[in-house]
Coordinates of C-alpha atoms in Angstrom, one line a residue:
M1 CA -33.0 -31.3 -23.7
T2 CA -32.9 -34.7 -22.2
L3 CA -31.9 -36.3 -19.2
H4 CA -31.2 -39.7 -18.4
Q5 CA -31.9 -41.8 -15.1
G6 CA -28.6 -41.6 -12.9
D7 CA -27.2 -38.6 -14.8
Q8 CA -25.7 -36.1 -12.2
Y9 CA -24.3 -32.8 -13.5
V10 CA -24.8 -29.1 -13.8
I11 CA -27.5 -28.0 -16.1
P12 CA -26.9 -24.7 -17.7
V13 CA -30.3 -22.7 -18.1
E14 CA -30.4 -19.6 -20.2
I15 CA -32.8 -16.9 -18.6
K16 CA -33.7 -14.1 -21.1
N17 CA -36.7 -10.9 -20.8
A18 CA -37.5 -10.6 -24.6
T19 CA -34.2 -10.8 -26.4
A20 CA -31.9 -10.3 -23.2
V21 CA -30.0 -12.6 -21.3
I22 CA -30.7 -12.1 -17.6
T23 CA -27.8 -11.9 -15.2
P24 CA -27.3 -11.3 -11.4
D25 CA -26.8 -7.6 -12.1
D26 CA -30.2 -7.6 -13.5
V27 CA -32.3 -9.0 -10.7
D28 CA -32.9 -9.4 -7.1
D29 CA -33.1 -13.2 -7.2
V30 CA -33.7 -16.4 -9.2
R31 CA -35.3 -19.6 -8.5
I32 CA -35.2 -22.5 -11.0
Q33 CA -37.8 -25.8 -9.9
I34 CA -36.8 -29.1 -11.8
G35 CA -38.8 -31.5 -10.6
D36 CA -39.4 -31.4 -6.7
E37 CA -35.7 -29.4 -6.2
L38 CA -36.1 -26.0 -6.1
R39 CA -32.8 -24.0 -6.0
Q40 CA -32.5 -20.6 -4.9
Y41 CA -29.7 -17.9 -6.3
S42 CA -29.5 -15.9 -2.9
D43 CA -29.0 -18.8 -0.6
G44 CA -26.2 -20.7 -3.0
G45 CA -28.3 -23.1 -4.5
L46 CA -27.7 -22.0 -8.0
A47 CA -24.5 -20.6 -9.6
F48 CA -23.9 -18.0 -12.6
D49 CA -21.8 -18.7 -15.1
A50 CA -20.6 -14.9 -16.6
E51 CA -18.7 -16.2 -19.5
N52 CA -21.4 -18.4 -20.8
K53 CA -24.4 -16.3 -19.4
K54 CA -26.2 -19.2 -18.1
W55 CA -27.7 -20.0 -14.4
L56 CA -26.4 -23.4 -13.0
F57 CA -28.4 -26.2 -11.5
H58 CA -26.7 -29.1 -10.2
I59 CA -28.7 -31.9 -10.3
T60 CA -27.4 -35.2 -8.5
E61 CA -27.7 -39.2 -9.5
E62 CA -29.9 -39.4 -6.6
Q63 CA -32.4 -36.8 -7.9
T64 CA -32.4 -38.4 -11.4
R65 CA -33.0 -42.0 -10.1
T66 CA -36.7 -40.5 -8.7
F67 CA -37.4 -38.7 -12.1
T68 CA -40.0 -40.7 -14.3
S69 CA -40.8 -40.2 -18.2
S70 CA -40.5 -36.5 -17.9
V71 CA -39.8 -33.6 -15.2
N72 CA -41.1 -30.1 -15.6
M73 CA -39.0 -27.0 -15.1
Q74 CA -39.7 -23.5 -14.3
V75 CA -37.5 -20.4 -13.4
G76 CA -38.9 -17.4 -11.3
I77 CA -37.1 -14.0 -11.2
L78 CA -37.3 -11.4 -8.7
V79 CA -36.6 -7.6 -9.5
G80 CA -38.0 -5.2 -6.7
T81 CA -41.4 -6.3 -5.7
D82 CA -42.2 -7.8 -9.0
I83 CA -41.9 -11.8 -9.1
V84 CA -42.2 -13.4 -12.8
Y85 CA -42.5 -16.9 -13.6
S86 CA -41.9 -18.6 -16.7
S87 CA -43.9 -21.0 -18.5
V88 CA -43.2 -24.6 -17.1
Q89 CA -40.9 -26.4 -19.6
K90 CA -41.2 -30.3 -20.0
I91 CA -38.0 -32.4 -19.9
K92 CA -37.5 -35.9 -21.3
L93 CA -36.4 -38.4 -19.4
E94 CA -34.6 -41.5 -20.6
R95 CA -34.7 -44.6 -18.4
S96 CA -31.3 -46.1 -18.0
I97 CA -30.5 -49.8 -17.9
I98 CA -27.6 -49.1 -15.4
R99 CA -29.4 -49.2 -12.1
K100 CA -26.2 -49.3 -9.6
D101 CA -25.2 -46.2 -8.1
W102 CA -21.9 -45.0 -9.4
V103 CA -20.6 -44.0 -5.8
E104 CA -21.7 -46.5 -2.8

C-alpha cells in the first residue's frame, strides 16, 4: 500500500487469524493504529464492511500531510481477556507537490 501526502479516504484493512477473516462476531474489540492515529471499533473509530469483510480506517488530508517517507500500521484484537497484536507493517508514503489543502 502507498499513501500520498494529502490523501483522504477510507483504508480497508483485512484482519486474519491464520486463514479466517476476523469479523466483529469473532472479537470483543479491534484497534488499528496508523502513525499516531489510534482508532477503536467499540468507540466508533472504526467501521466494518460486512460485504467485503474489511475494517475501515478513515484517514484525513490533514493527517497524511503530517506523515513522512513511511508510516507504521499495527492491528490489535481483544477476545475475552486475550489481547493479540499483529506485526508492525510499514506503509510507504509518496511526497505530493500539491501542498494546498483541498478545502480551506
